[in-house]
Amino acid sequence: MSNPRTEAVKAYLLDLQGRICQALEGEDGQACFAEDAWVRDAGGGGRTRVIADGAVFEKGGVNFSHVFGAGLPPSASAHRPELAGRGFEALGVSLVMHPRNPHVPTSHANVRFFSAEKDGEEPVWWFGGGFDLTPYYAHEEDCVHWHRVAERACAPFGAGVYAEYKAWCDRYFHLKHRNEPRGIGGLFFDDLNTWGFETCFAFVRAIGDAYTEAYLPIVQRRRHVPWSAAQREFQEYRRGRYVEFNLVYDRGTLFGLQSGGRTESILMSLPPQVRWGYDFHPAPGSEEARLTDYFLQDRDWLGLAPDNHTP
């Protein structure tokens, strides 16, 4: 099913995976990514890269996949029923990094391309992706930096793009059953094809390339902050929210499982240690309480910047 568009996207995604892994390995300084290539029986495969037990990253993965088949799975066609029954091709890089230190946030990023085809009709294609940040002990400086990089990546594509995709991210990464955001957001977009292929592809490259610029300065700023056993327990408790979102709501997880993807690669995003406590509430006025009381509020982080705009 591959065509020049798909091959161009695939080449970029494989290169992106390599560059991100190299940057994260360099930051960790101890652990390296192990690679696991896999083949999907129904068509396609992927390249899973996982890092574990590092100086900074307790567990993380940067996965590339390219799968295709005769019909879109329900998670992909539920909001586009007119595409049901079409052959499909899906490519993407998806990553999640779970640091050991509770003061270093968890990060997630994803960029992907879908094409749905039917004999005698034009292919229907779209891009999706974004990146978001999940802190445990949050800092305004980090939140502003994360969103400033996101705004800068969006700026060449229109004045309202960052605001639109920031709001979409806030809506998407929301745990309805908890009535709280998963983190402090970032960018999220899907079904992107309105600008034409070349511009949409350029936008996706801008977002993919911005991830390390957004994340690594935060890691460098917080990786050496001392932490206690109690802070580690709180991190594990908040990681439970991450698991709940990924298993209940995440469209990428559902697509991977419904399309017969590789389960180990799909569930790579889950943290290595996590806890749930019955009806747990942090002490009022504590750092832990401030996470939900102040930071997890779908806030306008750029409004807190000294210059109130991206330079």
Coordinates of C-alpha atoms in Angstrom, one line a residue:
M1 CA 0.0 0.0 0.0
S2 CA 3.0 2.3 0.4
N3 CA 3.3 5.4 -1.8
P4 CA 5.7 8.4 -2.0
R5 CA 3.8 10.2 0.8
T6 CA 3.9 7.2 3.1
E7 CA 7.6 6.6 2.4
A8 CA 8.5 10.3 3.2
V9 CA 6.6 10.1 6.5
K10 CA 8.2 6.8 7.3
A11 CA 11.7 8.1 6.7
Y12 CA 11.1 11.1 8.9
L13 CA 9.6 9.0 11.7
L14 CA 12.5 6.5 11.8
D15 CA 14.9 9.4 11.9
L16 CA 12.9 11.1 14.6
Q17 CA 13.0 7.9 16.7
G18 CA 16.7 7.7 16.4
R19 CA 17.4 11.4 17.2
I20 CA 15.1 11.3 20.3
C21 CA 16.7 8.1 21.6
Q22 CA 20.1 9.5 21.2
A23 CA 19.2 12.7 23.1
L24 CA 17.5 10.9 25.9
E25 CA 20.4 8.4 26.3
G26 CA 22.8 11.3 26.4
E27 CA 20.8 12.9 29.2
D28 CA 20.6 9.7 31.2
G29 CA 24.3 9.0 30.9
Q30 CA 23.9 5.4 32.2
A31 CA 21.3 3.3 30.5
C32 CA 20.9 2.7 26.7
F33 CA 17.8 1.9 24.7
A34 CA 17.3 -1.8 23.8
E35 CA 15.8 -2.4 20.4
D36 CA 13.1 -5.0 19.6
A37 CA 11.9 -5.3 16.0
W38 CA 8.6 -7.0 15.5
V39 CA 6.3 -8.1 12.7
R40 CA 2.5 -8.0 12.7
D41 CA 0.9 -11.1 11.2
A42 CA -1.9 -9.1 9.6
G43 CA 0.5 -6.6 8.0
G44 CA 3.4 -4.4 9.0
G45 CA 5.5 -4.2 12.1
G46 CA 7.6 -1.9 14.1
R47 CA 10.7 -1.0 16.1
T48 CA 10.4 -0.8 19.8
R49 CA 13.1 0.9 21.8
V50 CA 13.0 0.7 25.6
I51 CA 15.2 2.2 28.3
A52 CA 15.2 1.0 31.9
D53 CA 16.9 1.4 35.3
G54 CA 18.9 4.4 34.2
A55 CA 20.4 7.3 36.2
V56 CA 17.4 9.5 35.3
F57 CA 14.8 7.3 33.5
E58 CA 13.3 4.5 35.5
K59 CA 11.5 3.3 32.4
G60 CA 10.7 4.7 29.0
G61 CA 10.1 3.8 25.4
V62 CA 10.3 5.4 22.0
N63 CA 8.3 3.2 19.5
F64 CA 8.0 3.3 15.8
S65 CA 5.2 1.3 14.1
H66 CA 3.9 0.9 10.5
V67 CA 0.8 -1.3 10.2
F68 CA -1.7 -1.8 7.5
G69 CA -4.7 -4.0 6.9
A70 CA -8.0 -4.4 5.0
G71 CA -10.3 -2.5 7.4
L72 CA -9.9 0.2 10.0
P73 CA -10.4 -0.9 13.7
P74 CA -13.4 0.6 15.6
S75 CA -11.2 3.1 17.5
A76 CA -10.2 4.7 14.2
S77 CA -13.6 4.6 12.4
A78 CA -15.9 5.4 15.4
H79 CA -15.9 9.1 14.7
R80 CA -15.5 8.6 10.9
P81 CA -18.1 5.9 10.1
E82 CA -17.9 6.7 6.4
L83 CA -14.4 5.1 6.4
A84 CA -15.5 1.7 7.9
G85 CA -14.4 -1.1 5.6
R86 CA -11.6 0.8 3.9
G87 CA -8.1 -0.5 3.8
F88 CA -5.7 1.4 6.0
E89 CA -2.1 2.3 6.6
A90 CA -0.9 3.8 9.9
L91 CA 2.6 5.0 10.9
G92 CA 3.7 6.7 14.0
V93 CA 6.3 7.3 16.7
S94 CA 5.0 7.3 20.3
L95 CA 7.0 7.8 23.4
V96 CA 6.6 7.9 27.2
M97 CA 9.4 8.6 29.6
H98 CA 9.0 7.8 33.4
P99 CA 11.8 9.4 35.4
R100 CA 12.8 8.0 38.8
N101 CA 13.1 11.3 40.6
P102 CA 9.6 12.6 41.6
H103 CA 10.7 16.1 40.8
V104 CA 11.2 15.3 37.1
P105 CA 7.9 15.1 35.2
T106 CA 6.7 12.2 33.0
S107 CA 6.5 13.2 29.4
H108 CA 4.6 11.8 26.4
A109 CA 4.7 12.6 22.7
N110 CA 3.2 11.1 19.6
V111 CA 3.2 11.9 15.9
R112 CA 1.3 9.7 13.4
F113 CA -0.1 9.4 9.9
F114 CA -3.2 7.5 8.7
S115 CA -4.3 6.7 5.2
A116 CA -7.6 5.0 4.4
E117 CA -8.1 3.7 0.8
K118 CA -10.8 2.2 -1.3
D119 CA -10.7 1.1 -4.9
G120 CA -11.9 3.8 -7.3
E121 CA -11.8 6.6 -4.7
E122 CA -9.2 9.1 -3.5
P123 CA -7.3 8.0 -0.4
V124 CA -8.4 9.8 2.8
W125 CA -5.4 10.8 4.9
W126 CA -4.8 12.7 8.1
F127 CA -2.1 13.4 10.7
G128 CA -2.3 13.5 14.4
G129 CA -0.1 13.9 17.5
G130 CA 1.2 16.3 20.1
F131 CA 3.0 16.2 23.4
D132 CA 2.0 16.6 27.0
L133 CA 3.7 16.8 30.5
T134 CA 2.7 15.1 33.7
P135 CA 4.5 16.6 36.7
Y136 CA 4.3 15.3 40.3
Y137 CA 6.0 18.2 42.0
A138 CA 5.4 21.0 39.6
H139 CA 7.0 24.4 39.0
E140 CA 5.6 27.4 37.1
E141 CA 9.0 27.9 35.3
D142 CA 8.8 24.4 33.8
C143 CA 5.2 24.7 32.8
V144 CA 5.8 28.0 31.1
H145 CA 8.8 26.7 29.2
W146 CA 6.9 23.6 28.0
H147 CA 4.1 25.7 26.6
R148 CA 6.4 28.3 25.2
V149 CA 8.2 25.7 23.1
A150 CA 4.8 24.4 22.0
E151 CA 3.6 27.9 21.0
R152 CA 6.9 28.5 19.1
A153 CA 6.5 25.2 17.1
C154 CA 2.9 26.2 16.1
A155 CA 3.6 29.8 15.3
P156 CA 4.6 29.5 11.6
F157 CA 1.3 27.7 10.9
G158 CA -1.2 30.3 12.1
A159 CA -1.8 32.7 15.0
G160 CA -4.5 30.5 16.6
V161 CA -3.0 27.1 16.2
Y162 CA -1.3 26.9 19.6
A163 CA -4.4 28.0 21.4
E164 CA -6.7 25.6 19.5
Y165 CA -4.4 22.5 20.0
K166 CA -3.6 23.5 23.6
A167 CA -7.3 23.5 24.4
W168 CA -7.8 20.2 22.6
C169 CA -5.0 18.7 24.7
D170 CA -6.7 19.9 27.9
R171 CA -10.0 18.3 26.8
Y172 CA -8.4 15.1 25.6
F173 CA -6.1 14.3 28.5
H174 CA -8.9 14.6 31.1
L175 CA -9.9 11.8 33.3
K176 CA -13.7 12.1 33.3
H177 CA -14.2 9.6 36.1
R178 CA -11.8 11.7 38.3
N179 CA -12.8 15.1 36.9
E180 CA -9.2 16.2 36.7
P181 CA -6.5 16.7 34.0
R182 CA -3.8 14.1 33.6
G183 CA -1.1 16.8 33.7
I184 CA -0.4 20.4 32.6
G185 CA -1.1 19.7 28.9
G186 CA 0.7 20.8 25.8
L187 CA -0.6 20.1 22.3
F188 CA -3.0 17.6 20.8
F189 CA -4.4 17.4 17.3
D190 CA -6.0 14.7 15.2
D191 CA -7.7 14.4 11.7
L192 CA -5.4 17.1 10.4
N193 CA -5.6 17.4 6.6
T194 CA -7.0 20.9 6.0
W195 CA -3.7 22.6 5.0
G196 CA -2.8 20.1 2.3
F197 CA -0.3 17.3 2.7
E198 CA 3.0 19.3 2.5
T199 CA 2.0 21.8 5.1
C200 CA 0.4 19.3 7.4
F201 CA 3.6 17.2 7.2
A202 CA 5.7 20.2 7.9
F203 CA 3.6 20.9 11.0
V204 CA 4.0 17.4 12.3
R205 CA 7.8 17.6 11.8
A206 CA 7.8 20.8 13.8
I207 CA 6.0 19.2 16.7
G208 CA 8.1 16.0 16.6
D209 CA 11.3 18.0 16.5
A210 CA 10.2 20.3 19.4
Y211 CA 9.8 17.5 22.0
T212 CA 13.4 17.3 23.2
E213 CA 13.6 21.1 23.2
A214 CA 10.6 21.2 25.5
Y215 CA 11.6 18.3 27.8
L216 CA 15.3 18.1 28.3
P217 CA 15.8 21.6 29.9
I218 CA 13.2 20.5 32.5
V219 CA 15.0 17.2 33.1
Q220 CA 18.3 19.0 33.5
R221 CA 16.7 21.5 35.9
R222 CA 15.2 18.9 38.3
R223 CA 17.1 15.7 38.0
H224 CA 19.4 16.4 40.9
V225 CA 16.7 17.7 43.3
P226 CA 16.8 15.5 46.5
W227 CA 13.6 13.5 47.1
S228 CA 12.2 11.5 50.0
A229 CA 10.4 8.2 50.4
A230 CA 7.1 10.0 50.9
Q231 CA 7.6 12.0 47.7
R232 CA 8.3 8.7 45.9
E233 CA 5.1 7.2 47.2
F234 CA 3.1 10.3 46.0
Q235 CA 4.7 9.9 42.6
E236 CA 3.6 6.3 42.4
Y237 CA 0.1 7.3 43.5
R238 CA -0.1 9.9 40.8
R239 CA 1.2 7.4 38.3
G240 CA -2.0 5.5 38.9
R241 CA -3.8 8.3 37.2
Y242 CA -1.6 7.8 34.2
V243 CA -2.4 4.1 34.0
E244 CA -6.1 4.8 34.3
F245 CA -6.1 7.2 31.4
N246 CA -4.1 5.0 29.1
L247 CA -6.2 1.9 29.7
V248 CA -9.6 3.6 29.7
Y249 CA -9.4 6.5 27.3
D250 CA -6.3 6.7 25.1
R251 CA -7.1 6.3 21.4
G252 CA -3.6 5.2 20.6
T253 CA -3.8 2.3 23.1
L254 CA -7.2 1.3 21.8
F255 CA -6.1 1.4 18.2
G256 CA -3.1 -0.7 18.8
L257 CA -5.0 -3.4 20.7
Q258 CA -7.9 -3.4 18.3
S259 CA -5.7 -3.5 15.2
G260 CA -3.7 -6.5 16.5
G261 CA -0.6 -4.6 17.4
R262 CA 2.1 -5.9 19.6
T263 CA 0.8 -5.8 23.2
E264 CA 4.3 -5.4 24.8
S265 CA 5.0 -2.4 22.7
I266 CA 1.5 -0.8 23.2
L267 CA 1.7 -1.2 27.0
M268 CA 5.2 0.0 27.2
S269 CA 3.7 3.4 28.2
L270 CA 2.8 2.1 31.6
P271 CA 5.1 3.0 34.6
P272 CA 7.1 0.3 36.3
Q273 CA 5.9 1.0 39.8
V274 CA 2.5 2.4 40.7
R275 CA 0.1 2.4 43.7
W276 CA -3.5 3.1 44.4
G277 CA -4.7 4.2 47.9
Y278 CA -8.4 4.2 48.9
D279 CA -9.8 7.7 49.0
F280 CA -6.3 9.2 49.3
H281 CA -6.2 13.0 49.9
P282 CA -3.0 15.0 50.4
A283 CA -2.7 17.2 53.4
P284 CA -4.3 20.7 52.8
G285 CA -1.6 23.3 51.9
S286 CA 1.0 20.7 51.1
E287 CA 3.1 20.5 47.9
E288 CA 1.1 17.4 47.0
A289 CA -2.2 19.2 47.4
R290 CA -0.9 22.1 45.3
L291 CA -0.5 19.8 42.4
T292 CA -4.2 19.4 41.9
D293 CA -5.3 22.6 43.5
Y294 CA -3.1 24.9 41.3
F295 CA -1.3 23.1 38.6
L296 CA -3.9 20.7 37.2
Q297 CA -6.3 23.4 36.2
D298 CA -6.1 23.8 32.4
R299 CA -4.3 27.0 33.1
D300 CA -3.0 29.6 30.6
W301 CA 0.7 29.1 31.3
L302 CA 1.9 31.6 28.8
G303 CA 0.0 34.2 30.6
L304 CA 2.4 33.7 33.6
A305 CA 5.4 34.4 31.5
P306 CA 7.2 37.7 32.3
D307 CA 6.8 39.0 28.7
N308 CA 3.4 37.2 28.2
H309 CA 4.4 36.0 24.8
T310 CA 7.0 34.0 22.9
P311 CA 10.0 36.1 22.1

